[in-house]
C-alpha positions in Angstrom: 12.8 25.7 22.5 9.6 26.9 20.7 7.7 23.9 18.0 5.9 25.3 15.6 2.4 24.7 15.8 1.4 21.8 13.3 -2.2 20.1 13.1 -2.8 16.6 13.0 -3.5 14.8 10.2 -2.7 11.1 8.5 -0.5 12.9 6.7 2.1 13.1 9.1 1.7 9.3 10.6 5.0 7.8 8.7 3.1 4.2 8.3 0.5 5.7 6.3 2.2 8.3 4.0 5.0 5.6 3.1 2.0 2.9 2.4 0.7 5.2 -0.1 3.7 5.9 -1.9 4.8 2.6 -1.9 1.5 1.6 -3.9 2.5 4.7 -6.0 5.6 3.0 -7.1 3.9 -0.3 -7.3 2.1 1.5 -10.0 -1.4 2.3 -8.6 -2.9 5.6 -9.7 -2.7 8.4 -7.0 -6.6 8.3 -6.2 -6.4 4.2 -6.2 -3.2 4.1 -3.4 -5.1 7.3 -1.4 -8.2 5.3 -1.5 -6.2 2.7 0.5 -5.4 4.4 2.9 -8.1 6.5 3.7 -7.1 9.9 2.2 -10.1 12.1 0.0 -8.9 13.5 -3.0 -8.3 16.7 -1.7 -5.7 15.2 0.9 -3.8 13.3 -1.8 -3.8 16.5 -3.7 -2.3 18.2 -0.7 0.0 15.6 -0.3 1.2 15.9 -3.7 1.9 19.5 -3.9 3.9 19.6 -0.4 6.0 16.7 -1.4 6.4 17.9 -5.1 5.6 14.4 -6.0 8.4 13.1 -4.5 8.4 10.7 -2.0 9.4 11.6 1.4 12.8 10.4 2.9 11.1 10.5 6.5 9.6 7.0 8.1 10.8 5.3 4.4 13.2 3.1 6.5 11.4 2.8 10.4 14.3 1.8 12.6 11.7 1.9 15.6 13.9 4.3 17.7 10.8 6.9 17.2 7.3 6.2 19.0 5.0 5.5 16.1 1.3 6.6 16.0 -0.2 3.5 17.0 2.2 4.0 20.5 1.1 7.5 21.0 -2.6 6.0 20.8 -1.5 3.2 23.3 0.0 5.6 25.9 -2.9 8.1 25.7 -5.1 4.9 26.5 -3.1 3.9 29.5 -2.3 7.3 30.8 -3.8 7.6 34.5 -4.6 3.7 34.4 -0.9 2.4 34.6 2.5 3.6 35.7 5.1 4.7 33.3 7.2 1.3 33.8 3.6 -0.7 33.0 3.2 1.1 30.0 6.7 0.8 29.0 6.9 -3.1 30.0 3.3 -3.2 27.3 5.1 -1.2 24.2 8.2 -2.9 24.7 9.8 0.9 25.6 12.3 1.7 28.1 10.6 3.9 31.0 12.5 6.5 30.5 11.4 7.3 26.8 7.5 7.1 27.5 8.3 9.3 30.6 10.3 11.5 27.9 7.5 11.1 25.3 5.0 12.6 28.2 7.3 15.5 29.4 7.9 16.6 25.9 4.2 16.4 24.1 1.5 16.5 27.0 -0.5 19.5 27.3 -0.7 21.5 30.4 -1.6 19.4 33.3 0.1 16.9 31.8 -3.1 15.9 29.6 -2.0 13.8 26.7 -3.3 13.4 23.1 -2.1 11.1 21.1 -2.8 13.6 18.1 -1.4 16.3 19.6 1.8 14.5 21.1 2.7 12.9 17.4 1.9 16.9 15.5 4.7 18.0 18.3 6.6 15.2 17.5 6.7 15.3 14.0 7.6 19.3 14.2 10.2 18.6 16.2 11.8 16.3 14.4 11.4 18.5 11.4 15.0 19.4 11.5 16.4 19.6 7.8 19.9 19.5 6.7 21.0 22.1 4.8 20.6 21.1 1.1 23.9 21.0 -0.9 22.7 23.0 -3.3 21.7 25.6 -0.9 25.0 25.9 0.2 27.6 25.4 -2.9 27.4 28.7 -4.6 29.6 27.1 -7.1 27.9 24.0 -7.2 24.2 26.0 -7.4 25.4 28.0 -10.4 26.7 25.2 -12.2 23.8 23.0 -11.9 22.1 25.8 -13.1 23.7 27.0 -15.8 23.7 23.2 -17.2 20.1 23.3 -16.7 19.6 26.1 -19.0 20.9 24.7 -21.6 18.3 21.6 -20.9 20.9 19.1 -19.9 18.6 16.5 -17.9 20.2 15.8 -14.0 21.4 12.7 -15.2 23.9 14.7 -17.7 24.6 16.9 -15.1 25.5 14.7 -12.8 27.5 12.6 -14.7 29.2 15.1 -16.5 30.3 17.2 -13.4 32.2 14.3 -12.0 34.0 13.6 -15.1 34.8 17.7 -15.1 35.7 17.4 -11.2 36.9 13.8 -10.5 38.9 14.9 -7.3 36.6 17.4 -6.1 33.6 15.8 -4.3 32.1 19.2 -3.5 31.5 19.5 -7.3 29.4 16.3 -7.5 25.8 16.3 -7.2 23.6 13.5 -7.8 20.7 13.5 -10.1 17.8 12.7 -7.6 19.5 15.7 -5.3 18.8 18.1 -8.4 15.5 16.5 -9.0 14.5 17.0 -5.3 15.7 20.3 -5.6 13.9 21.3 -8.0 10.6 19.7 -7.1 10.5 20.0 -3.0 10.2 23.1 -1.3 12.1 22.4 1.9 15.0 20.6 0.0 15.7 23.9 -2.5 18.4 25.7 -3.8 17.1 26.0 -7.2 15.1 28.3 -8.8 12.0 26.7 -9.1 11.0 28.2 -13.1 14.4 25.8 -13.9 11.7 23.0 -14.4 10.4 23.9 -17.1 14.2 23.4 -19.0 13.1 19.5 -18.0 12.1 17.3 -21.1 9.0 16.8 -19.5 8.7 20.6 -18.5 5.8 19.3 -15.7 5.9 21.6 -12.4 5.1 18.0 -10.3 7.0 15.1 -10.6 5.4 11.9 -11.8 5.7 8.0 -11.9 7.0 7.5 -15.5 3.7 5.8 -16.8 0.7 7.6 -18.7 -2.4 8.2 -16.0 -4.0 5.3 -18.1 -1.3 2.8 -18.4 -1.1 0.0 -16.2 2.7 -0.9 -17.6 5.1 -2.9 -15.5 2.0 -4.6 -13.4 1.1 -7.9 -15.2 2.1 -9.9 -18.0 0.6 -12.0 -20.0 -3.1 -11.9 -18.8 -6.0 -13.3 -20.2 -9.0 -10.7 -20.1 -12.6 -11.5 -18.7 -13.8 -11.2 -22.3 -12.2 -14.3 -23.0 -13.7 -16.4 -20.8 -16.4 -19.3 -21.6 -19.7 -18.2 -21.8 -20.8 -21.2 -19.7 -19.4 -19.1 -16.8 -22.3 -16.7 -16.7 -25.1 -18.7 -16.4 -23.9 -20.7 -13.3 -25.3 -23.8 -14.3 -21.7 -25.4 -14.5 -19.8 -25.6 -11.3 -16.1 -25.1 -11.0 -15.5 -21.3 -11.9 -14.4 -19.4 -9.1 -13.3 -15.5 -8.2 -10.8 -13.9 -6.2 -9.6 -11.0 -4.7 -7.8 -9.6 -1.3 -9.4 -8.2 1.7 -6.4 -5.3 2.8 -5.8 -4.7 6.3 -4.6 -2.2 8.5 -2.6 0.5 6.0 -2.4 -1.9 3.3 0.0 -4.0 4.5 -1.2 -7.4 5.3 -3.9 -9.1 3.6 -6.3 -12.2 3.1 -6.8 -13.9 -0.1 -10.5 -15.0 -0.8 -11.8 -17.2 -3.4 -15.5 -17.7 -3.6 -17.3 -20.5 -6.7 -19.6 -18.7 -8.5 -22.2 -21.9 -8.5 -22.3 -23.0 -5.0 -21.0 -19.7 -3.4 -18.4 -22.4 -1.4 -15.6 -19.8 -0.1 -11.8 -20.9 0.3 -9.5 -17.9 2.6 -5.9 -17.8 1.7 -3.1 -17.0 4.3 -0.7 -14.2 3.0 2.1 -14.0 5.3 2.9 -10.2 6.0 6.6 -10.8 5.6 6.5 -12.7 2.3 6.3 -11.1 -1.1 2.6 -11.1 -1.6 2.8 -12.1 -4.8 4.4 -15.4 -4.1 2.5 -15.9 -1.1 -0.5 -15.3 -3.3 0.8 -17.9 -6.0 1.8 -20.6 -3.0 -1.3 -20.3 -1.6 -3.7 -20.3 -4.7 -1.6 -23.5 -5.7 -1.9 -25.5 -2.2 -5.9 -24.3 -2.2 -6.7 -24.6 -5.9 -4.7 -27.3 -6.5 -6.2 -29.9 -3.9 -9.7 -29.5 -5.1 -11.6 -32.6 -7.6 -10.9 -31.6 -11.2 -14.7 -30.7 -12.1 -14.0 -27.9 -9.6 -11.2 -26.2 -11.3 -12.0 -25.5 -14.3 -11.4 -21.2 -13.9 -10.7 -18.6 -11.9 -11.3 -14.6 -12.4 -9.1 -11.8 -10.4 -9.3 -8.0 -11.0 -5.7 -6.9 -11.7 -3.9 -6.6 -8.5 -0.3 -6.9 -8.5 -0.6 -9.7 -6.1 -1.6 -11.8 -9.2 1.4 -11.2 -11.3 2.8 -14.8 -10.9 -0.8 -15.9 -12.4 1.2 -18.0 -15.1 2.3 -20.5 -12.4 -0.5 -20.5 -10.5 -2.3 -21.6 -13.8 0.2 -24.5 -14.6 0.3 -26.2 -11.0 -2.9 -26.4 -10.1 -4.2 -26.7 -13.5 -6.6 -23.8 -14.0 -7.5 -21.3 -16.5 -7.1 -17.9 -15.3 -8.9 -14.8 -16.6 -8.5 -10.6 -15.6 -11.2 -8.6 -15.0 -11.2 -5.5 -16.9 -10.2 -2.1 -15.0 -12.1 -0.7 -12.4 -15.0 -3.1 -13.2 -15.7 -5.3 -9.3 -19.2 -6.1 -10.7 -17.2 -8.5 -12.8 -16.2 -10.4 -9.8 -19.9 -9.8 -8.0 -19.8 -12.8 -5.9 -16.3 -12.3 -4.9 -17.5 -8.4 -3.9 -20.6 -9.7 -2.0 -18.3 -12.4 -0.5 -15.7 -9.5 1.0 -18.7 -7.9 2.6 -19.9 -10.5 4.7 -16.2 -10.9 5.8 -15.5 -7.6 7.0 -17.9 -8.9 10.0 -15.0 -11.2 10.7 -12.0 -9.0 9.6 -13.1 -5.4 10.0 -11.6 -2.1 7.9 -8.0 -1.2 9.5 -7.3 -5.2 10.9 -3.8 -6.1 11.4 -4.9 -9.3 9.7 -1.4 -11.1 9.5 -2.4 -12.4 13.3 -4.5 -14.9 11.9 -3.5 -17.9 10.8 -4.8 -20.7 7.8 -6.7 -22.7 10.7 -8.4 -19.5 11.5 -9.1 -18.9 8.1 -10.3 -22.1 7.6 -12.3 -21.5 10.5 -14.0 -18.8 9.3 -14.7 -20.2 5.6 -16.4 -23.5 7.4 -18.6 -20.7 9.3 -19.4 -19.2 5.7 -20.0 -22.0 4.1 -22.2 -23.5 6.7 -24.3 -20.5 6.3 -28.0 -20.5 4.8 -28.2 -18.3 1.8 -31.8 -17.3 0.5 -30.3 -17.9 -3.5 -30.5 -22.0 -2.4 -33.8 -22.1 -0.7 -31.6 -21.7 2.6 -29.2 -24.2 1.6 -26.0 -23.7 2.3 -23.1 -23.3 0.6 -21.6 -26.9 1.7 -24.6 -28.5 0.9 -24.8 -27.3 -2.5 -21.0 -28.0 -3.6 -22.0 -31.3 -2.0 -24.7 -32.1 -4.0 -22.6 -31.1 -7.5 -20.0 -33.5 -6.6 -22.5 -36.8 -5.7 -23.7 -35.8 -9.2 
């Protein structure tokens, strides 16, 4: 069987693609989601054109049956150095899986490259099932007729079940209708019928306006309402916080820095826990342990991880303020410390491997580092000075 040649790009890597679409589903703008997974604006546009604005199914619920791109990179690294059985042992795979991968996706003379192999596997796996609206002419004509009358896909799906209660062949979900209109690979319906939908869009979009951040954080108190004493850094106890994000946006660490002293605290965010709940629990633990005079306010950006901010405010007894959208300079201290932290946690790192003990050690190292703005005193010394007054 001949396989179509496919040029490798990160758009073939399910983990990257699904991370992008999950962030869109969570309310991020396309550009924001693209930036977080390392895509240029051009790559984002290509993804939207090819998908029709519909989140792809491939890779959405990975079972581990297929080799990932990371595993193929490991195979390429170990090939020629280790036996097939040793490679399989390291990856936790069957030896037959590795030998089959090398046989199917290696170049001539058994030369194996992860990018080429992944592209070939991606092309081989593209065996789409014939869409119901393509194979069932009577159903397709009925759907097209109702779209022509400007019925919505939800109305069409409901009416078909009502009109044909004993004939499942004449049933179709509203999502299938949308995908047949917007996604070229699904097909079946005339593309021009999209103009009969309420929106008339040729590209499917999230149900929100581009400048709207609906459904993200309720009850925010904005930075404009923050006390004036925060600005001159004369009074300690005002903090700035954010997340640094790891590989594919799937792991994160909370970073909180005190504006006056530069004192840093790091918050463990378990990868297997809801991020908003993990940030809430971590902040309550860290901020709640501070003396009253060091627990005045916390300023954060509008990331969804702070959707439980009211619980943090009550439990830790601290006022919480939010920056304006796309205004990182409003958390200047935190942005600077996050840059320093990349020495310890480079971009693309799996941050879930670090425990709270590991994070406390890194925070201690940075808090013991002399700072020029404090005449080369350390944040540890600065914060002790304020506490002893």
